[in-house]
Tab-separated table of C-alpha atoms in Angstrom:
chain	number	residue	atom	x	y	z
M	3	MET	CA	95.966	32.854	17.295
M	4	ASN	CA	96.169	34.764	14.094
M	5	SER	CA	93.932	37.727	13.143
M	6	ILE	CA	93.304	38.374	9.489
M	7	ARG	CA	91.048	40.524	7.360
M	8	VAL	CA	89.100	38.688	4.660
M	9	PRO	CA	87.834	40.777	1.750
M	10	VAL	CA	84.197	39.995	0.961
M	11	VAL	CA	82.521	42.732	-1.118
M	12	GLU	CA	79.239	40.917	-1.459
M	13	LYS	CA	75.937	42.704	-1.772
M	14	ILE	CA	73.656	42.263	1.213
M	15	LEU	CA	70.510	40.441	0.023
M	16	SER	CA	72.538	38.822	-2.757
M	17	ALA	CA	70.813	35.512	-1.941
M	18	ASN	CA	67.480	37.145	-2.753
M	19	ASP	CA	68.896	38.542	-5.980
M	20	GLN	CA	70.071	35.082	-7.038
M	21	LEU	CA	66.682	33.556	-6.434
M	22	ALA	CA	65.023	36.468	-8.232
M	23	HIS	CA	67.247	35.682	-11.177
M	24	GLN	CA	66.014	32.060	-11.084
M	25	ASN	CA	62.395	33.240	-10.968
M	26	ARG	CA	63.061	35.405	-14.008
M	27	SER	CA	64.565	32.545	-15.997
M	28	PHE	CA	61.798	30.181	-14.956
M	29	LEU	CA	59.046	32.602	-16.004
M	30	LYS	CA	60.806	33.226	-19.287
M	31	SER	CA	60.969	29.475	-19.958
M	32	LYS	CA	57.224	29.306	-19.386
M	33	GLY	CA	56.603	32.275	-21.660
M	34	VAL	CA	55.047	34.357	-18.902
M	35	PHE	CA	55.594	38.118	-18.748
M	36	SER	CA	55.578	39.385	-15.171
M	37	ILE	CA	55.077	42.652	-13.354
M	38	ASN	CA	55.660	43.669	-9.749
M	39	ILE	CA	53.248	46.352	-8.557
M	40	MET	CA	54.374	48.393	-5.580
M	41	ALA	CA	52.676	51.307	-3.823
M	42	SER	CA	51.878	52.727	-0.428
M	43	PRO	CA	48.711	51.414	1.256
M	44	GLY	CA	45.631	53.000	-0.279
M	45	ALA	CA	47.233	54.151	-3.532
M	46	GLY	CA	44.822	51.940	-5.470
M	47	LYS	CA	46.850	48.823	-6.255
M	48	THR	CA	43.915	46.423	-6.192
M	49	SER	CA	41.605	48.779	-8.124
M	50	PHE	CA	44.298	49.270	-10.734
M	51	ILE	CA	44.901	45.530	-11.038
M	52	LEU	CA	41.152	44.907	-11.386
M	53	GLN	CA	40.949	47.527	-14.163
M	54	THR	CA	43.946	45.922	-15.851
M	55	ILE	CA	42.460	42.426	-15.667
M	56	GLN	CA	39.065	43.615	-16.948
M	57	GLY	CA	40.767	45.338	-19.848
M	58	LEU	CA	43.044	42.450	-20.753
M	59	LYS	CA	41.071	39.315	-19.976
M	60	ASN	CA	39.649	38.943	-23.463
M	61	ARG	CA	43.064	39.551	-24.988
M	62	MET	CA	45.315	37.314	-22.861
M	63	ASN	CA	45.460	35.009	-19.840
M	64	VAL	CA	46.333	36.757	-16.619
M	65	GLY	CA	47.187	35.400	-13.156
M	66	VAL	CA	47.732	37.320	-9.937
M	67	ILE	CA	49.833	36.877	-6.811
M	68	GLU	CA	48.523	38.925	-3.918
M	69	GLY	CA	50.927	39.836	-1.141
M	70	ASP	CA	49.403	40.743	2.193
M	71	THR	CA	50.815	41.148	5.664
M	72	ALA	CA	47.927	39.307	7.286
M	73	ALA	CA	45.725	36.370	6.391
M	74	VAL	CA	42.922	38.494	4.964
M	75	THR	CA	41.830	37.350	1.532
M	76	ILE	CA	39.877	40.512	0.621
M	77	ASP	CA	42.099	41.387	-2.341
M	78	ALA	CA	42.529	37.822	-3.591
M	79	ASP	CA	38.753	37.322	-3.354
M	80	LYS	CA	38.117	40.424	-5.472
M	81	ILE	CA	40.452	39.075	-8.147
M	82	SER	CA	38.997	35.562	-8.056
M	83	GLU	CA	35.502	37.011	-8.521
M	84	VAL	CA	36.596	38.275	-11.934
M	85	GLY	CA	37.411	34.678	-12.871
M	86	ILE	CA	41.185	35.044	-12.800
M	87	PRO	CA	43.543	32.613	-11.024
M	88	ALA	CA	44.797	34.322	-7.877
M	89	VAL	CA	47.173	33.171	-5.162
M	90	GLN	CA	47.442	34.874	-1.831
M	91	ILE	CA	50.791	35.096	-0.049
M	92	ASN	CA	50.556	35.983	3.595
M	93	THR	CA	53.905	37.480	4.591
M	94	GLY	CA	53.202	36.914	8.273
M	95	GLY	CA	53.671	40.565	9.148
M	96	ASP	CA	56.672	41.096	6.892
M	97	CYS	CA	56.685	44.425	5.133
M	98	HIS	CA	57.528	43.166	1.658
M	99	LEU	CA	57.467	40.179	-0.664
M	100	ASP	CA	60.758	38.520	-1.472
M	101	ALA	CA	61.911	36.195	-4.233
M	102	VAL	CA	61.411	33.083	-2.061
M	103	MET	CA	57.758	33.875	-1.392
M	104	VAL	CA	57.146	34.581	-5.060
M	105	ALA	CA	58.841	31.322	-6.093
M	106	GLY	CA	56.374	29.484	-3.836
M	107	GLY	CA	53.364	31.483	-5.024
M	108	MET	CA	54.166	30.955	-8.698
M	109	GLN	CA	53.965	27.182	-8.295
M	110	GLN	CA	50.287	27.538	-7.426
M	111	LEU	CA	49.428	29.393	-10.625
M	112	PRO	CA	48.702	27.622	-13.930
M	113	LEU	CA	51.808	29.159	-15.519
M	114	GLU	CA	51.579	26.976	-18.641
M	115	ASN	CA	48.398	28.815	-19.586
M	116	LEU	CA	49.394	32.321	-18.572
M	117	ASP	CA	50.629	35.228	-20.667
M	118	LEU	CA	50.915	37.714	-17.840
M	119	MET	CA	51.541	37.347	-14.110
M	120	ILE	CA	50.807	40.359	-11.922
M	121	ILE	CA	52.261	40.533	-8.419
M	122	GLU	CA	50.653	42.903	-5.939
M	123	ASN	CA	53.363	43.704	-3.432
M	124	VAL	CA	52.731	44.700	0.188
M	125	GLY	CA	51.689	48.338	0.576
M	126	ASN	CA	54.929	50.071	1.532
M	127	LEU	CA	57.307	52.535	-0.156
M	128	VAL	CA	60.474	51.460	1.629
M	129	CYS	CA	61.087	47.741	1.905
M	130	PRO	CA	59.801	46.368	-1.424
M	131	ALA	CA	62.413	48.520	-3.171
M	132	ALA	CA	65.211	46.366	-1.710
M	133	PHE	CA	63.875	42.995	-2.850
M	134	ASP	CA	64.025	42.029	-6.505
M	135	LEU	CA	61.280	39.471	-7.195
M	136	GLY	CA	62.467	38.452	-10.642
M	137	THR	CA	59.690	40.147	-12.613
M	138	ASP	CA	60.239	41.605	-16.075
M	139	ILE	CA	59.181	45.048	-14.942
M	140	ASN	CA	58.667	46.959	-11.713
M	141	ILE	CA	55.779	49.373	-11.422
M	142	LEU	CA	54.961	51.940	-8.772
M	143	ILE	CA	51.475	53.309	-8.312
M	144	ALA	CA	51.702	56.757	-6.776
M	145	SER	CA	48.490	58.644	-6.115
M	146	VAL	CA	47.676	62.331	-6.017
M	147	PRO	CA	46.421	62.442	-2.378
M	148	GLU	CA	49.728	61.024	-1.098
M	149	GLY	CA	51.384	64.323	-1.966
M	150	ASP	CA	53.893	65.595	-4.482
M	151	ASP	CA	56.912	65.116	-2.218
M	152	LYS	CA	57.047	61.320	-2.296
M	153	PRO	CA	59.907	60.960	-4.810
M	154	TYR	CA	62.002	63.218	-2.552
M	155	LYS	CA	61.201	61.203	0.565
M	156	TYR	CA	61.374	57.697	-0.888
M	157	PRO	CA	64.090	57.932	-3.539
M	158	ALA	CA	65.073	54.248	-3.493
M	159	ILE	CA	61.759	52.957	-4.799
M	160	TYR	CA	61.761	55.412	-7.715
M	161	ARG	CA	65.282	54.411	-8.750
M	162	GLY	CA	64.393	50.860	-9.765
M	163	LEU	CA	61.177	51.527	-11.671
M	164	ASP	CA	60.275	50.735	-15.258
M	165	VAL	CA	56.819	52.296	-15.153
M	166	LEU	CA	55.126	54.855	-12.943
M	167	ILE	CA	51.337	55.046	-12.628
M	168	LEU	CA	50.005	58.284	-11.143
M	169	ASN	CA	46.541	57.330	-9.887
M	170	LYS	CA	43.532	59.337	-8.659
M	171	MET	CA	44.066	62.080	-11.232
M	172	ASP	CA	40.360	62.945	-10.821
M	173	LEU	CA	41.245	64.368	-7.369
M	174	LEU	CA	43.773	66.862	-8.742
M	175	PRO	CA	41.383	69.866	-8.549
M	176	TYR	CA	40.785	69.256	-4.834
M	177	ILE	CA	44.287	68.602	-3.594
M	178	LYS	CA	47.459	70.672	-3.328
M	179	PHE	CA	49.559	68.543	-5.629
M	180	ARG	CA	52.099	70.270	-7.842
M	181	PRO	CA	52.538	67.986	-10.861
M	182	ASP	CA	55.712	69.843	-11.903
M	183	TYR	CA	57.349	69.434	-8.504
M	184	PHE	CA	56.432	65.736	-8.422
M	185	LYS	CA	57.714	65.265	-11.941
M	186	GLN	CA	60.995	67.016	-11.152
M	187	GLY	CA	61.649	64.565	-8.315
M	188	VAL	CA	60.901	61.590	-10.541
M	189	GLU	CA	63.078	62.994	-13.308
M	190	MET	CA	66.057	63.377	-10.968
M	191	LEU	CA	65.854	59.751	-9.874
M	192	ASN	CA	64.735	58.053	-13.042
M	193	PRO	CA	65.104	60.229	-16.155
M	194	GLY	CA	62.549	59.595	-18.884
M	195	LEU	CA	60.510	57.141	-16.784
M	196	THR	CA	57.419	55.901	-18.632
M	197	THR	CA	54.486	57.436	-16.754
M	198	PHE	CA	50.733	56.969	-17.044
M	199	PRO	CA	48.455	59.458	-15.263
M	200	VAL	CA	45.231	57.535	-14.603
M	201	SER	CA	42.074	57.445	-12.558
M	202	CYS	CA	40.599	54.079	-11.677
M	203	THR	CA	37.353	55.908	-10.799
M	204	THR	CA	36.777	57.738	-14.090
M	205	GLY	CA	38.827	55.391	-16.281
M	206	GLU	CA	41.014	58.266	-17.483
M	207	GLY	CA	44.346	57.059	-18.882
M	208	ILE	CA	43.593	53.359	-18.399
M	209	GLN	CA	43.324	52.626	-22.113
M	210	GLU	CA	46.788	54.073	-22.781
M	211	TRP	CA	48.221	51.827	-20.069
M	212	LEU	CA	46.383	48.749	-21.400
M	213	ASP	CA	47.672	49.337	-24.911
M	214	TRP	CA	51.208	49.770	-23.596
M	215	ILE	CA	51.242	46.633	-21.454
M	216	GLU	CA	49.543	44.515	-24.123
M	217	ASN	CA	52.217	45.602	-26.538
M	218	ARG	CA	54.995	44.784	-24.044
M	219	VAL	CA	53.590	41.322	-23.326
M	220	LYS	CA	53.184	40.525	-27.023
M	221	ASN	CA	56.697	41.716	-27.846
M	222	SER	CA	58.352	39.884	-24.986
M	223	GLY	CA	59.516	37.112	-27.269
M	224	LYS	CA	56.792	34.628	-26.443
Z	19	MET	CA	61.355	47.485	8.406
Z	20	HIS	CA	63.240	44.790	6.588
Z	21	GLU	CA	66.196	44.905	8.958
Z	22	LEU	CA	65.663	41.308	10.054
Z	23	ALA	CA	66.069	40.031	6.491
Z	24	VAL	CA	69.069	42.300	6.059
Z	25	THR	CA	70.660	41.080	9.282
Z	26	GLU	CA	70.104	37.433	8.349
Z	27	SER	CA	71.764	38.099	5.033
Z	28	ILE	CA	74.778	39.754	6.697
Z	29	LEU	CA	75.103	36.725	8.968
Z	30	SER	CA	74.902	34.184	6.182
Z	31	ILE	CA	77.435	36.029	3.998
Z	32	SER	CA	79.836	36.419	6.939
Z	33	GLU	CA	79.507	32.769	7.972
Z	34	LYS	CA	80.165	31.633	4.420
Z	35	TYR	CA	83.415	33.602	4.123
Z	36	ALA	CA	84.452	32.695	7.676
Z	37	LYS	CA	84.098	28.965	6.972
Z	38	GLU	CA	85.830	29.206	3.609
Z	39	ASN	CA	88.787	30.818	5.363
Z	40	GLY	CA	88.945	28.416	8.280
Z	41	ALA	CA	87.967	30.969	10.921
Z	42	LEU	CA	87.669	29.985	14.560
Z	43	LYS	CA	85.804	33.172	15.219
Z	44	VAL	CA	84.682	36.351	13.450
Z	45	THR	CA	85.664	39.453	15.409
Z	46	SER	CA	84.227	42.196	13.237
Z	47	ILE	CA	82.203	42.780	10.105
Z	48	ASN	CA	82.671	45.860	7.970
Z	49	LEU	CA	79.576	47.047	6.154
Z	50	VAL	CA	79.257	49.810	3.592
Z	51	ILE	CA	75.848	51.427	3.468
Z	52	GLY	CA	74.956	54.396	1.291
Z	53	ARG	CA	72.729	57.174	2.534
Z	54	LEU	CA	70.093	56.328	-0.021
Z	55	SER	CA	69.746	52.792	1.354
Z	56	SER	CA	67.187	52.905	4.111
Z	57	ILE	CA	68.551	50.868	6.974
Z	58	VAL	CA	68.428	51.628	10.674
Z	59	ASP	CA	71.809	50.680	12.167
Z	60	GLU	CA	70.400	50.213	15.672
Z	61	SER	CA	67.804	47.723	14.471
Z	62	VAL	CA	70.402	45.685	12.628
Z	63	GLN	CA	72.539	45.642	15.771
Z	64	PHE	CA	69.523	44.608	17.855
Z	65	TYR	CA	68.686	41.667	15.595
Z	66	TRP	CA	72.358	40.830	15.251
Z	67	ASP	CA	72.825	40.242	18.968
Z	68	ILE	CA	69.968	37.751	18.874
Z	69	ILE	CA	70.547	35.843	15.663
Z	70	SER	CA	74.336	35.585	15.775
Z	71	LYS	CA	74.300	33.456	18.931
Z	72	GLU	CA	75.704	29.998	18.343
Z	73	SER	CA	77.425	31.121	15.167
Z	74	LEU	CA	81.062	31.917	14.371
Z	75	CYS	CA	79.979	35.551	14.406
Z	76	TYR	CA	78.799	35.629	18.002
Z	77	GLN	CA	79.880	38.941	19.578
Z	78	ALA	CA	81.405	40.177	16.344
Z	79	ILE	CA	81.347	43.953	16.073
Z	80	LEU	CA	79.339	45.474	13.237
Z	81	ASN	CA	81.064	48.502	11.724
Z	82	PHE	CA	78.827	50.665	9.558
Z	83	GLU	CA	80.626	52.839	7.056
Z	84	ARG	CA	78.085	55.304	5.787
Z	85	ARG	CA	78.725	56.627	2.268
Z	86	SER	CA	77.183	59.981	1.551
Z	87	ALA	CA	74.819	60.506	-1.336
Z	88	VAL	CA	76.680	62.377	-4.049
Z	89	LEU	CA	74.885	63.763	-7.080
Z	90	HIS	CA	76.376	65.066	-10.294
Z	91	CYS	CA	74.668	67.801	-12.296
Z	92	ASN	CA	74.553	66.880	-15.975
Z	93	VAL	CA	74.137	70.529	-16.965
Z	94	CYS	CA	76.898	72.385	-15.073
Z	95	ASP	CA	78.989	69.404	-13.838
Z	96	HIS	CA	78.651	70.528	-10.225
Z	97	GLU	CA	78.895	67.689	-7.697
Z	98	TYR	CA	77.068	67.952	-4.419
Z	99	GLU	CA	76.087	65.915	-1.391
Z	100	ILE	CA	72.598	65.547	-0.053
Z	101	ASP	CA	71.936	64.798	3.566
Z	102	THR	CA	68.230	64.520	4.003
Z	103	SER	CA	66.018	65.176	1.026
Z	104	LEU	CA	66.684	65.019	-2.694
Z	105	GLN	CA	67.470	68.427	-4.208
Z	106	PRO	CA	68.060	69.836	-7.671
Z	107	CYS	CA	71.532	71.191	-8.384
Z	108	PRO	CA	72.238	74.001	-5.875
Z	109	ALA	CA	74.540	75.713	-8.390
Z	110	CYS	CA	72.296	75.977	-11.436
Z	111	GLY	CA	68.928	74.628	-10.250
Z	112	SER	CA	68.725	71.852	-12.816
Z	113	PRO	CA	66.969	68.588	-11.935
Z	114	ASN	CA	68.983	66.845	-14.650
Z	115	ILE	CA	71.273	64.919	-12.322
Z	116	LYS	CA	72.979	61.586	-11.899
Z	117	VAL	CA	73.457	59.632	-8.680
Z	118	ILE	CA	77.207	59.053	-8.174
Z	119	SER	CA	77.119	57.316	-4.823
Z	120	GLY	CA	74.850	56.643	-1.888
Z	121	GLU	CA	73.288	53.357	-2.974
Z	122	GLU	CA	76.041	51.101	-1.587
Z	123	PHE	CA	74.784	48.149	0.394
Z	124	PHE	CA	77.383	45.440	0.874
Z	125	VAL	CA	79.609	43.484	3.246
Z	126	ASP	CA	83.054	44.875	2.532
Z	127	SER	CA	85.207	42.558	4.671
Z	128	ILE	CA	85.301	40.495	7.820
Z	129	GLU	CA	87.987	40.160	10.428
Z	130	ILE	CA	88.572	36.637	11.674
Z	131	GLU	CA	90.749	34.711	14.059
Z	132	LYS	CA	92.502	31.608	12.802
Z	133	ALA	CA	94.605	28.994	14.526
Z	134	ASP	CA	98.346	29.454	13.975
Z	135	GLU	CA	99.586	27.407	11.053
């Protein structure tokens, strides 16, 4: 018997990354721009997506993939009511979506007709950060009531972001949230991150976001 | 808790390299995990004992090499480690920093047993 050491140096979850890469190429070939929306539970993901769809539906065709840990279709139903194609992925208790689940979900959307595909990830600030889905951009919705220390406690999710939405700005007068402290944490992890302070209740900041995303979709080389 | 997915990935990577190298058995797996990667070693070990049965990796030892999170201050060039929570530069107070290490998350090597040639 002969003992030897075999060098590997392969990233754990590299299989997911490869499939994410395939998703990205596939969506590009279909001319669909895609976004992955992550947040903790209750940050306002579904409200934000509904506002986004309402604002964009006369300007482009949008489809949604809803990730949920259980077989409740509350979120997917809300989206379908707006007249938008929505697919629900039940992760069976898993804490995140991965590239395999998204590949399956995508097949159920009319991609040929879509300009924008929005993925609502499972509410969680830890696990979704580790799984690339193959979207063009990754977005985090943070919200004022969650507290200003979140970037310090969940650094990994802030590292991979393209856009940060700070929701529930209307609650700022009632909550101890130090915008400067929050911003400092974000700046350390992701300098110059594009950030939109919004409120899905009052509509504050939503127009700026809509203009930005419309511009991104239109300039994505479609 | 995505440790199950992580553990499955470690197993499939290790099996792939073990087979490519004609291993009879994998005796240990060396992992490098940065402090900023949120993984609970005990959970990985727990899943490992279950899912590695009937594989070349059965009873292989998982070695976790933890890399500390090192930050570099872009203002005063000070380098510092963080243990728990993210902090601005302790020397000059600037939040203008760069992450040098701590995000590692890979299988570095495996140790295998082969039949004598």
